[in-house]
mmCIF file of C-alpha atoms in Angstrom:
data_model
loop_
_atom_site.group_PDB
_atom_site.id
_atom_site.type_symbol
_atom_site.label_atom_id
_atom_site.label_comp_id
_atom_site.label_asym_id
_atom_site.label_seq_id
_atom_site.Cartn_x
_atom_site.Cartn_y
_atom_site.Cartn_z
ATOM 1 C CA UNK A 1 63.923 41.056 57.236
ATOM 2 C CA UNK A 2 64.611 39.719 60.705
ATOM 3 C CA UNK A 3 67.574 41.220 62.515
ATOM 4 C CA UNK A 4 69.674 38.084 62.310
ATOM 5 C CA UNK A 5 68.224 36.444 59.217
ATOM 6 C CA UNK A 6 71.607 36.715 57.479
ATOM 7 C CA UNK A 7 72.960 34.199 59.955
ATOM 8 C CA UNK A 8 70.895 31.540 58.177
ATOM 9 C CA UNK A 9 72.734 32.159 54.946
ATOM 10 C CA UNK A 10 76.139 32.301 56.605
ATOM 11 C CA UNK A 11 76.893 35.728 55.114
ATOM 12 C CA UNK A 12 76.883 37.588 58.401
ATOM 13 C CA UNK A 13 78.854 34.809 60.067
ATOM 14 C CA UNK A 14 81.680 35.236 57.555
ATOM 15 C CA UNK A 15 81.690 38.990 58.143
ATOM 16 C CA UNK A 16 81.832 38.457 61.895
ATOM 17 C CA UNK A 17 84.694 35.998 61.653
ATOM 18 C CA UNK A 18 86.747 38.536 59.720
ATOM 19 C CA UNK A 19 86.021 41.178 62.353
ATOM 20 C CA UNK A 20 87.093 39.023 65.307
ATOM 21 C CA UNK A 21 90.639 40.418 65.709
ATOM 22 C CA UNK A 22 89.362 44.013 65.593
ATOM 23 C CA UNK A 23 86.687 43.334 68.219
ATOM 24 C CA UNK A 24 89.185 41.637 70.502
ATOM 25 C CA UNK A 25 91.367 44.768 70.438
ATOM 26 C CA UNK A 26 88.501 47.212 71.075
ATOM 27 C CA UNK A 27 87.718 48.634 74.467
ATOM 28 C CA UNK A 28 84.548 47.194 75.970
ATOM 29 C CA UNK A 29 81.576 49.463 75.181
ATOM 30 C CA UNK A 30 79.741 51.251 77.957
ATOM 31 C CA UNK A 31 75.957 50.978 78.136
ATOM 32 C CA UNK A 32 73.474 52.317 80.672
ATOM 33 C CA UNK A 33 72.090 49.416 82.745
ATOM 34 C CA UNK A 34 68.495 50.402 81.995
ATOM 35 C CA UNK A 35 68.467 50.852 78.237
ATOM 36 C CA UNK A 36 65.074 50.230 76.645
ATOM 37 C CA UNK A 37 64.373 47.632 74.005
ATOM 38 C CA UNK A 38 64.144 50.363 71.382
ATOM 39 C CA UNK A 39 67.569 51.641 72.387
ATOM 40 C CA UNK A 40 69.056 48.157 72.188
ATOM 41 C CA UNK A 41 67.478 47.613 68.792
ATOM 42 C CA UNK A 42 69.208 50.711 67.432
ATOM 43 C CA UNK A 43 72.546 49.616 68.897
ATOM 44 C CA UNK A 44 72.223 46.107 67.472
ATOM 45 C CA UNK A 45 71.520 47.462 64.030
ATOM 46 C CA UNK A 46 74.522 49.790 64.204
ATOM 47 C CA UNK A 47 77.020 47.390 65.777
ATOM 48 C CA UNK A 48 76.508 43.931 64.340
ATOM 49 C CA UNK A 49 80.255 43.330 64.447
ATOM 50 C CA UNK A 50 80.001 42.917 68.228
ATOM 51 C CA UNK A 51 78.066 39.656 67.988
ATOM 52 C CA UNK A 52 81.239 37.676 68.564
ATOM 53 C CA UNK A 53 82.511 35.221 71.141
ATOM 54 C CA UNK A 54 86.098 34.133 71.571
ATOM 55 C CA UNK A 55 85.380 30.414 71.331
ATOM 56 C CA UNK A 56 82.473 30.087 68.871
ATOM 57 C CA UNK A 57 81.461 33.353 67.194
ATOM 58 C CA UNK A 58 77.949 32.345 66.119
ATOM 59 C CA UNK A 59 76.831 30.237 69.085
ATOM 60 C CA UNK A 60 75.126 32.859 71.246
ATOM 61 C CA UNK A 61 73.618 34.711 68.295
ATOM 62 C CA UNK A 62 72.041 31.502 67.020
ATOM 63 C CA UNK A 63 70.725 30.489 70.432
ATOM 64 C CA UNK A 64 69.314 33.931 71.147
ATOM 65 C CA UNK A 65 67.851 34.611 67.705
ATOM 66 C CA UNK A 66 64.302 33.593 68.765
ATOM 67 C CA UNK A 67 64.547 36.027 71.691
ATOM 68 C CA UNK A 68 65.716 38.812 69.403
ATOM 69 C CA UNK A 69 63.015 38.097 66.851
ATOM 70 C CA UNK A 70 60.317 38.140 69.545
ATOM 71 C CA UNK A 71 61.722 41.379 70.994
ATOM 72 C CA UNK A 72 61.689 43.129 67.625
ATOM 73 C CA UNK A 73 58.192 41.843 66.880
ATOM 74 C CA UNK A 74 57.068 43.118 70.291
ATOM 75 C CA UNK A 75 58.327 46.588 69.380
ATOM 76 C CA UNK A 76 56.676 46.367 65.966
ATOM 77 C CA UNK A 77 53.364 45.425 67.593
ATOM 78 C CA UNK A 78 53.635 48.517 69.785
ATOM 79 C CA UNK A 79 54.277 50.618 66.679
ATOM 80 C CA UNK A 80 51.256 49.024 64.964
ATOM 81 C CA UNK A 81 48.986 49.762 67.924
ATOM 82 C CA UNK A 82 50.170 53.369 68.119
ATOM 83 C CA UNK A 83 49.540 53.943 64.421
ATOM 84 C CA UNK A 84 45.834 53.867 65.265
ATOM 85 C CA UNK A 85 46.044 56.160 68.259
ATOM 86 C CA UNK A 86 48.274 59.150 67.410
ATOM 87 C CA UNK A 87 46.736 61.329 70.126
ATOM 88 C CA UNK A 88 47.383 58.886 72.983
ATOM 89 C CA UNK A 89 50.311 56.604 72.066
ATOM 90 C CA UNK A 90 51.261 53.730 74.311
ATOM 91 C CA UNK A 91 54.771 53.694 75.769
ATOM 92 C CA UNK A 92 56.888 51.050 77.474
ATOM 93 C CA UNK A 93 58.969 53.671 79.283
ATOM 94 C CA UNK A 94 58.079 55.630 82.379
ATOM 95 C CA UNK A 95 59.118 56.160 86.002
ATOM 96 C CA UNK A 96 57.295 52.987 87.034
ATOM 97 C CA UNK A 97 58.961 50.838 84.362
ATOM 98 C CA UNK A 98 62.522 51.140 85.664
ATOM 99 C CA UNK A 99 63.552 47.825 87.185
ATOM 100 C CA UNK A 100 66.363 49.075 89.378
ATOM 101 C CA UNK A 101 69.225 46.791 90.401
ATOM 102 C CA UNK A 102 70.156 47.478 94.043
ATOM 103 C CA UNK A 103 73.625 46.650 95.266
ATOM 104 C CA UNK A 104 72.226 43.852 97.445
ATOM 105 C CA UNK A 105 70.087 42.404 94.632
ATOM 106 C CA UNK A 106 72.191 42.556 91.452
ATOM 107 C CA UNK A 107 71.138 41.503 87.971
ATOM 108 C CA UNK A 108 72.893 38.298 86.943
ATOM 109 C CA UNK A 109 72.638 37.020 83.386
ATOM 110 C CA UNK A 110 74.160 34.780 80.711
ATOM 111 C CA UNK A 111 72.771 32.901 77.718
ATOM 112 C CA UNK A 112 71.260 30.129 79.863
ATOM 113 C CA UNK A 113 69.518 32.589 82.166
ATOM 114 C CA UNK A 114 68.158 34.592 79.215
ATOM 115 C CA UNK A 115 66.808 31.469 77.482
ATOM 116 C CA UNK A 116 65.206 30.282 80.715
ATOM 117 C CA UNK A 117 63.445 33.639 81.109
ATOM 118 C CA UNK A 118 62.325 33.493 77.491
ATOM 119 C CA UNK A 119 60.848 30.014 77.910
ATOM 120 C CA UNK A 120 58.672 31.293 80.762
ATOM 121 C CA UNK A 121 57.136 34.106 78.720
ATOM 122 C CA UNK A 122 54.471 31.900 77.163
ATOM 123 C CA UNK A 123 52.988 31.264 80.610
ATOM 124 C CA UNK A 124 53.407 34.888 81.704
ATOM 125 C CA UNK A 125 51.720 36.761 78.851
ATOM 126 C CA UNK A 126 48.159 36.472 77.486
ATOM 127 C CA UNK A 127 47.578 34.032 74.637
ATOM 128 C CA UNK A 128 46.677 36.818 72.198
ATOM 129 C CA UNK A 129 50.072 38.484 72.689
ATOM 130 C CA UNK A 130 51.970 35.179 72.667
ATOM 131 C CA UNK A 131 50.322 34.265 69.362
ATOM 132 C CA UNK A 132 51.505 37.495 67.714
ATOM 133 C CA UNK A 133 54.905 38.040 69.315
ATOM 134 C CA UNK A 134 56.086 34.462 69.848
ATOM 135 C CA UNK A 135 54.265 32.602 67.068
ATOM 136 C CA UNK A 136 54.081 35.207 64.306
ATOM 137 C CA UNK A 137 50.309 35.661 64.034
ATOM 138 C CA UNK A 138 49.169 38.794 62.157
ATOM 139 C CA UNK A 139 49.063 42.112 63.973
ATOM 140 C CA UNK A 140 45.694 43.289 65.243
ATOM 141 C CA UNK A 141 44.445 46.508 66.787
ATOM 142 C CA UNK A 142 42.301 44.615 69.319
ATOM 143 C CA UNK A 143 44.212 42.437 71.765
ATOM 144 C CA UNK A 144 41.169 41.889 73.974
ATOM 145 C CA UNK A 145 42.688 43.512 77.072
ATOM 146 C CA UNK A 146 43.191 46.852 78.758
ATOM 147 C CA UNK A 147 46.088 49.115 77.868
ATOM 148 C CA UNK A 148 47.529 48.513 81.336
ATOM 149 C CA UNK A 149 47.589 44.727 80.918
ATOM 150 C CA UNK A 150 49.087 45.026 77.444
ATOM 151 C CA UNK A 151 51.867 47.296 78.726
ATOM 152 C CA UNK A 152 52.695 44.863 81.541
ATOM 153 C CA UNK A 153 53.049 41.981 79.063
ATOM 154 C CA UNK A 154 54.989 44.026 76.520
ATOM 155 C CA UNK A 155 57.432 45.111 79.210
ATOM 156 C CA UNK A 156 58.025 41.490 80.245
ATOM 157 C CA UNK A 157 58.949 40.576 76.677
ATOM 158 C CA UNK A 158 61.021 43.720 76.275
ATOM 159 C CA UNK A 159 62.950 42.915 79.451
ATOM 160 C CA UNK A 160 64.096 39.546 78.111
ATOM 161 C CA UNK A 161 64.958 41.142 74.772
ATOM 162 C CA UNK A 162 67.076 43.714 76.593
ATOM 163 C CA UNK A 163 69.073 40.989 78.357
ATOM 164 C CA UNK A 164 69.637 39.035 75.150
ATOM 165 C CA UNK A 165 70.781 42.171 73.374
ATOM 166 C CA UNK A 166 73.082 43.209 76.195
ATOM 167 C CA UNK A 167 74.704 39.784 76.308
ATOM 168 C CA UNK A 168 75.453 39.823 72.593
ATOM 169 C CA UNK A 169 76.918 43.303 72.777
ATOM 170 C CA UNK A 170 79.189 42.560 75.744
ATOM 171 C CA UNK A 171 80.127 38.905 75.214
ATOM 172 C CA UNK A 172 83.162 39.699 73.019
ATOM 173 C CA UNK A 173 84.667 41.661 75.911
ATOM 174 C CA UNK A 174 84.314 39.246 78.826
ATOM 175 C CA UNK A 175 88.080 39.203 79.338
ATOM 176 C CA UNK A 176 88.139 42.966 79.836
ATOM 177 C CA UNK A 177 84.991 42.938 81.941
ATOM 178 C CA UNK A 178 86.490 40.320 84.271
ATOM 179 C CA UNK A 179 89.066 42.902 85.408
ATOM 180 C CA UNK A 180 86.256 45.170 86.577
ATOM 181 C CA UNK A 181 85.542 42.696 89.369
ATOM 182 C CA UNK A 182 88.272 44.484 91.350
ATOM 183 C CA UNK A 183 85.870 47.410 91.667
ATOM 184 C CA UNK A 184 83.013 45.263 92.950
ATOM 185 C CA UNK A 185 82.102 47.078 96.178
ATOM 186 C CA UNK A 186 79.227 44.917 97.348
ATOM 187 C CA UNK A 187 81.227 43.445 100.227
ATOM 188 C CA UNK A 188 82.442 46.878 101.274
ATOM 189 C CA UNK A 189 78.833 48.088 101.424
ATOM 190 C CA UNK A 190 77.662 45.005 103.304
ATOM 191 C CA UNK A 191 80.492 44.936 105.852
ATOM 192 C CA UNK A 192 80.702 48.676 106.488
ATOM 193 C CA UNK A 193 76.961 48.993 107.018
ATOM 194 C CA UNK A 194 76.315 45.640 108.690
ATOM 195 C CA UNK A 195 75.608 45.487 112.447
ATOM 196 C CA UNK A 196 77.948 43.993 115.064
ATOM 197 C CA UNK A 197 80.866 43.421 112.686
ATOM 198 C CA UNK A 198 83.479 43.958 115.412
ATOM 199 C CA UNK A 199 81.745 41.477 117.689
ATOM 200 C CA UNK A 200 81.421 38.902 114.914
ATOM 201 C CA UNK A 201 85.091 39.160 113.981
ATOM 202 C CA UNK A 202 86.186 38.866 117.611
ATOM 203 C CA UNK A 203 84.193 35.658 118.105
ATOM 204 C CA UNK A 204 84.631 34.362 114.577
ATOM 205 C CA UNK A 205 85.233 30.721 115.551
ATOM 206 C CA UNK A 206 81.905 30.619 117.390
ATOM 207 C CA UNK A 207 79.924 31.616 114.317
ATOM 208 C CA UNK A 208 78.100 29.109 112.146
ATOM 209 C CA UNK A 209 80.002 27.732 109.121
ATOM 210 C CA UNK A 210 77.710 29.728 106.821
ATOM 211 C CA UNK A 211 78.406 32.978 108.696
ATOM 212 C CA UNK A 212 82.124 32.275 108.669
ATOM 213 C CA UNK A 213 82.185 31.694 104.931
ATOM 214 C CA UNK A 214 80.159 34.831 104.283
ATOM 215 C CA UNK A 215 82.529 36.955 106.377
ATOM 216 C CA UNK A 216 85.646 35.421 104.832
ATOM 217 C CA UNK A 217 84.285 36.084 101.355
ATOM 218 C CA UNK A 218 83.549 39.701 102.257
ATOM 219 C CA UNK A 219 86.975 40.254 103.815
ATOM 220 C CA UNK A 220 88.688 38.764 100.785
ATOM 221 C CA UNK A 221 86.747 41.004 98.426
ATOM 222 C CA UNK A 222 87.518 44.272 100.246
ATOM 223 C CA UNK A 223 91.191 43.250 100.147
ATOM 224 C CA UNK A 224 90.879 42.602 96.417
ATOM 225 C CA UNK A 225 89.470 46.117 95.929
ATOM 226 C CA UNK A 226 92.971 47.483 96.467
ATOM 227 C CA UNK A 227 94.708 48.095 93.106
ATOM 228 C CA UNK A 228 97.950 46.584 94.398
ATOM 229 C CA UNK A 229 96.448 43.356 95.757
ATOM 230 C CA UNK A 230 96.093 40.113 93.826
ATOM 231 C CA UNK A 231 93.759 37.237 94.635
ATOM 232 C CA UNK A 232 96.692 35.105 95.769
ATOM 233 C CA UNK A 233 98.064 37.764 98.140
ATOM 234 C CA UNK A 234 94.619 38.449 99.612
ATOM 235 C CA UNK A 235 93.959 34.760 100.238
ATOM 236 C CA UNK A 236 97.372 34.323 101.851
ATOM 237 C CA UNK A 237 96.997 37.379 104.102
ATOM 238 C CA UNK A 238 93.477 36.355 105.062
ATOM 239 C CA UNK A 239 94.609 32.854 106.013
ATOM 240 C CA UNK A 240 97.358 34.269 108.236
ATOM 241 C CA UNK A 241 94.938 36.716 109.870
ATOM 242 C CA UNK A 242 92.428 33.971 110.576
ATOM 243 C CA UNK A 243 95.089 31.697 112.034
ATOM 244 C CA UNK A 244 96.317 34.537 114.257
ATOM 245 C CA UNK A 245 92.746 35.424 115.214
ATOM 246 C CA UNK A 246 93.359 38.906 113.909
ATOM 247 C CA UNK A 247 90.576 39.333 111.347
ATOM 248 C CA UNK A 248 89.578 42.764 112.600
ATOM 249 C CA UNK A 249 93.094 44.073 111.918
ATOM 250 C CA UNK A 250 92.870 42.604 108.403
ATOM 251 C CA UNK A 251 89.559 44.398 107.882
ATOM 252 C CA UNK A 252 90.920 47.693 109.217
ATOM 253 C CA UNK A 253 93.987 47.445 106.971
ATOM 254 C CA UNK A 254 92.062 46.987 103.734
ATOM 255 C CA UNK A 255 88.970 49.067 104.502
ATOM 256 C CA UNK A 256 90.444 52.432 103.316
ATOM 257 C CA UNK A 257 91.238 51.143 99.797
ATOM 258 C CA UNK A 258 87.751 49.648 99.436
ATOM 259 C CA UNK A 259 86.215 52.885 100.729
ATOM 260 C CA UNK A 260 88.172 54.850 98.130
ATOM 261 C CA UNK A 261 86.864 52.621 95.330
ATOM 262 C CA UNK A 262 83.322 53.130 96.596
ATOM 263 C CA UNK A 263 83.766 56.911 96.839
ATOM 264 C CA UNK A 264 85.106 57.071 93.286
ATOM 265 C CA UNK A 265 81.630 56.245 91.978
ATOM 266 C CA UNK A 266 80.301 59.521 93.420
ATOM 267 C CA UNK A 267 83.212 61.990 93.263
ATOM 268 C CA UNK A 268 83.946 64.414 90.407
ATOM 269 C CA UNK A 269 87.394 63.443 89.043
ATOM 270 C CA UNK A 270 87.536 66.065 86.288
ATOM 271 C CA UNK A 271 85.852 69.456 86.354
ATOM 272 C CA UNK A 272 84.885 72.174 83.951
ATOM 273 C CA UNK A 273 86.670 75.511 83.686
ATOM 274 C CA UNK A 274 83.673 77.495 82.416
ATOM 275 C CA UNK A 275 81.443 77.185 85.481
ATOM 276 C CA UNK A 276 80.600 80.510 87.114
ATOM 277 C CA UNK A 277 79.732 80.122 90.802
ATOM 278 C CA UNK A 278 81.237 82.997 92.808
ATOM 279 C CA UNK A 279 81.027 82.976 96.580
ATOM 280 C CA UNK A 280 79.226 86.324 96.300
ATOM 281 C CA UNK A 281 76.257 84.522 94.662
ATOM 282 C CA UNK A 282 76.148 81.125 96.401
ATOM 283 C CA UNK A 283 72.636 80.208 95.265
ATOM 284 C CA UNK A 284 73.226 80.261 91.502
ATOM 285 C CA UNK A 285 75.695 78.298 89.413
ATOM 286 C CA UNK A 286 75.843 79.377 85.745
ATOM 287 C CA UNK A 287 77.213 77.241 82.929
ATOM 288 C CA UNK A 288 77.445 78.280 79.233
ATOM 289 C CA UNK A 289 75.572 76.151 76.678
ATOM 290 C CA UNK A 290 75.601 76.517 72.896
ATOM 291 C CA UNK A 291 72.242 77.759 71.654
ATOM 292 C CA UNK A 292 70.773 74.821 69.691
ATOM 293 C CA UNK A 293 69.060 77.186 67.279
ATOM 294 C CA UNK A 294 65.747 75.452 67.836
ATOM 295 C CA UNK A 295 63.148 76.724 70.292
ATOM 296 C CA UNK A 296 61.763 73.246 71.024
ATOM 297 C CA UNK A 297 65.182 71.816 71.855
ATOM 298 C CA UNK A 298 66.133 74.872 73.912
ATOM 299 C CA UNK A 299 62.915 74.483 75.904
ATOM 300 C CA UNK A 300 63.633 70.737 76.336
ATOM 301 C CA UNK A 301 67.105 71.505 77.724
ATOM 302 C CA UNK A 302 65.993 74.257 80.066
ATOM 303 C CA UNK A 303 62.922 72.414 81.344
ATOM 304 C CA UNK A 304 64.809 69.210 82.113
ATOM 305 C CA UNK A 305 68.321 70.251 83.126
ATOM 306 C CA UNK A 306 67.368 73.299 85.176
ATOM 307 C CA UNK A 307 64.407 71.440 86.683
ATOM 308 C CA UNK A 308 66.684 68.623 87.900
ATOM 309 C CA UNK A 309 69.838 70.462 88.931
ATOM 310 C CA UNK A 310 68.579 72.440 91.896
ATOM 311 C CA UNK A 311 68.627 71.887 95.647
ATOM 312 C CA UNK A 312 67.109 73.710 98.628
ATOM 313 C CA UNK A 313 67.197 77.198 97.110
ATOM 314 C CA UNK A 314 70.313 76.603 94.998
ATOM 315 C CA UNK A 315 69.902 76.244 91.236
ATOM 316 C CA UNK A 316 71.893 75.773 88.058
ATOM 317 C CA UNK A 317 71.238 78.160 85.187
ATOM 318 C CA UNK A 318 72.068 77.444 81.557
ATOM 319 C CA UNK A 319 73.534 80.466 79.800
ATOM 320 C CA UNK A 320 72.651 79.939 76.127
ATOM 321 C CA UNK A 321 75.173 81.609 73.856
ATOM 322 C CA UNK A 322 76.091 81.730 70.200
ATOM 323 C CA UNK A 323 77.251 78.293 69.065
ATOM 324 C CA UNK A 324 80.425 79.880 67.691
ATOM 325 C CA UNK A 325 81.960 80.009 71.160
ATOM 326 C CA UNK A 326 84.823 77.561 71.754
ATOM 327 C CA UNK A 327 84.840 74.869 74.467
ATOM 328 C CA UNK A 328 81.165 75.198 75.294
ATOM 329 C CA UNK A 329 78.662 72.413 75.922
ATOM 330 C CA UNK A 330 76.546 71.585 72.901
ATOM 331 C CA UNK A 331 73.909 69.025 71.994
ATOM 332 C CA UNK A 332 73.616 67.089 68.753
ATOM 333 C CA UNK A 333 70.983 64.634 67.562
ATOM 334 C CA UNK A 334 72.022 61.601 65.517
ATOM 335 C CA UNK A 335 69.610 58.949 64.176
ATOM 336 C CA UNK A 336 69.962 55.708 66.165
ATOM 337 C CA UNK A 337 72.708 57.080 68.434
ATOM 338 C CA UNK A 338 73.208 55.770 71.952
ATOM 339 C CA UNK A 339 72.952 58.863 74.182
ATOM 340 C CA UNK A 340 76.326 59.810 75.656
ATOM 341 C CA UNK A 341 78.787 62.586 76.465
ATOM 342 C CA UNK A 342 82.138 62.536 74.695
ATOM 343 C CA UNK A 343 83.965 62.269 78.050
ATOM 344 C CA UNK A 344 83.582 63.111 81.728
ATOM 345 C CA UNK A 345 83.290 66.930 81.907
ATOM 346 C CA UNK A 346 83.080 66.858 78.115
ATOM 347 C CA UNK A 347 81.380 69.306 75.780
ATOM 348 C CA UNK A 348 79.264 67.239 73.393
ATOM 349 C CA UNK A 349 76.029 65.526 74.384
ATOM 350 C CA UNK A 350 74.793 63.138 71.680
ATOM 351 C CA UNK A 351 71.132 62.082 71.648
ATOM 352 C CA UNK A 352 69.035 59.863 69.378
ATOM 353 C CA UNK A 353 67.012 61.958 66.947
ATOM 354 C CA UNK A 354 64.630 59.035 66.369
ATOM 355 C CA UNK A 355 63.237 59.151 69.903
ATOM 356 C CA UNK A 356 60.574 61.742 70.824
ATOM 357 C CA UNK A 357 61.616 64.371 73.354
ATOM 358 C CA UNK A 358 58.393 63.636 75.246
ATOM 359 C CA UNK A 359 59.545 60.103 76.223
ATOM 360 C CA UNK A 360 60.325 59.690 79.933
ATOM 361 C CA UNK A 361 63.625 57.951 79.225
ATOM 362 C CA UNK A 362 64.748 60.772 76.927
ATOM 363 C CA UNK A 363 63.948 63.387 79.558
ATOM 364 C CA UNK A 364 65.735 61.391 82.259
ATOM 365 C CA UNK A 365 68.703 60.793 79.957
ATOM 366 C CA UNK A 366 69.417 64.463 79.281
ATOM 367 C CA UNK A 367 69.313 65.137 83.025
ATOM 368 C CA UNK A 368 71.722 62.256 83.629
ATOM 369 C CA UNK A 369 74.055 63.061 80.742
ATOM 370 C CA UNK A 370 74.328 66.644 81.908
ATOM 371 C CA UNK A 371 75.634 65.213 85.168
ATOM 372 C CA UNK A 372 78.556 63.830 83.127
ATOM 373 C CA UNK A 373 79.066 67.296 81.622
ATOM 374 C CA UNK A 374 79.492 68.605 85.171
ATOM 375 C CA UNK A 375 82.007 65.843 85.901
ATOM 376 C CA UNK A 376 80.018 63.124 87.670
ATOM 377 C CA UNK A 377 80.748 59.479 86.773
ATOM 378 C CA UNK A 378 78.120 56.740 86.604
ATOM 379 C CA UNK A 379 77.461 55.114 89.967
ATOM 380 C CA UNK A 380 76.580 51.680 88.658
ATOM 381 C CA UNK A 381 78.846 48.739 88.042
ATOM 382 C CA UNK A 382 78.982 45.699 85.766
ATOM 383 C CA UNK A 383 81.549 42.936 85.392
ATOM 384 C CA UNK A 384 82.060 39.349 84.304
ATOM 385 C CA UNK A 385 82.141 36.927 87.234
ATOM 386 C CA UNK A 386 84.201 33.931 86.148
ATOM 387 C CA UNK A 387 83.024 31.915 89.165
ATOM 388 C CA UNK A 388 79.352 32.392 88.288
ATOM 389 C CA UNK A 389 80.062 32.310 84.534
ATOM 390 C CA UNK A 390 77.693 35.256 84.264
ATOM 391 C CA UNK A 391 77.551 39.031 84.036
ATOM 392 C CA UNK A 392 76.773 40.882 87.275
ATOM 393 C CA UNK A 393 75.429 44.432 87.352
ATOM 394 C CA UNK A 394 74.027 46.706 90.030
ATOM 395 C CA UNK A 395 73.397 50.338 90.973
ATOM 396 C CA UNK A 396 74.994 51.667 94.131
ATOM 397 C CA UNK A 397 71.975 53.837 94.904
ATOM 398 C CA UNK A 398 68.740 53.375 92.950
ATOM 399 C CA UNK A 399 67.520 56.798 94.134
ATOM 400 C CA UNK A 400 70.551 58.580 92.629
ATOM 401 C CA UNK A 401 70.307 60.313 89.246
ATOM 402 C CA UNK A 402 73.749 59.085 88.181
ATOM 403 C CA UNK A 403 73.025 55.483 89.191
ATOM 404 C CA UNK A 404 69.518 54.669 88.008
ATOM 405 C CA UNK A 405 66.645 55.847 85.843
ATOM 406 C CA UNK A 406 64.647 55.738 89.039
ATOM 407 C CA UNK A 407 66.992 58.300 90.533
ATOM 408 C CA UNK A 408 66.864 62.031 91.158
ATOM 409 C CA UNK A 409 69.362 64.714 92.097
ATOM 410 C CA UNK A 410 70.378 64.394 95.754
ATOM 411 C CA UNK A 411 72.018 66.613 98.328
ATOM 412 C CA UNK A 412 75.271 64.701 97.763
ATOM 413 C CA UNK A 413 75.362 66.034 94.190
ATOM 414 C CA UNK A 414 74.959 69.601 95.412
ATOM 415 C CA UNK A 415 77.658 69.159 98.056
ATOM 416 C CA UNK A 416 80.098 67.675 95.553
ATOM 417 C CA UNK A 417 79.430 70.501 93.099
ATOM 418 C CA UNK A 418 79.971 72.990 95.900
ATOM 419 C CA UNK A 419 83.238 71.320 96.895
ATOM 420 C CA UNK A 420 84.565 71.451 93.333
ATOM 421 C CA UNK A 421 83.137 74.620 91.826
ATOM 422 C CA UNK A 422 82.289 77.131 94.524
ATOM 423 C CA UNK A 423 85.677 76.619 96.156
ATOM 424 C CA UNK A 424 87.429 77.327 92.856
ATOM 425 C CA UNK A 425 85.728 80.751 92.694
ATOM 426 C CA UNK A 426 86.752 81.941 96.156
#
């Protein structure tokens, strides 16, 4: 049965309509920006109640159903191909498959953008794949192309499926996500790192109209980063500053609040009490972990977490103990679960038991989720832009483990851990 086939009978629509008040009251869900199609498929199956919109509950689901059907069929084709090659299965995940969404090149999407991308797939993928995935032709083990070319095409289809899925999951919460625009730090990054800002502000009236508008937009947005500032107040203050030819003072006034918002994406706000890192042993930080009672899982944890969390002679060591200990980090595997930690500096890491531990994304995920155990937040951002009528998402540093699946542990992680944990032991 297709994922949304019940929409044709109206049964699911009636269920969704009844769930509308509950969805409106829920907190917007949090999803990694680089979830795979398989991960989205599991979420969609588990959370159908989120396919709601405030104005017309079934509109987006109906428009995007062909995209969802093609995405699921794409995943089923991959499964079919792998059934004949158990020793060398194909995979859509890997270090080279992570798109990355830099702060200066964000991902922007809505239903129209997703449908436009979907319409282009027929010209972007080989006819043999289009016939199966888009037109419903029977599966075959011979697509008439190399594995590399198949993977490239399958990833294109999976990418559009991911966007369609993400839109459906987040659309019911656009009102909440609009508030997150206050934490949009793109203008802070651009202005604080851009060359000759002081000179440009001092000779603002001599700049081109396009440069003026770009600067005014950036200045407004760093003002809006302040929790106490509204759009109206920022626009009024900015107009006064421009009239008085005092834009640099306006920038200097609001820069600290914007800088604090930016820093909050990288700082540990809540820390663990069970970390052992005495100043007498500065090269080793030890953290208890509940023994999973399974040698394969224990090896998976040690090989990934300890391999990632080390820097220039310093290393983190997992101290596996009896699971009966209280307040200790533990891992659990749940079929179809979206990987997560129960809270920042929390104790329970939940992983999907349906996904092989050998998958790149699974290995990256445990490294990333353990960062949350240590107290690090995510350093990516997503919000609803009412001006664009679209979702905007980006990663503040695509080389950072807590920002992107492209990322690795950096010296900044080590320094922040040292600031929080080594200091507490002295």
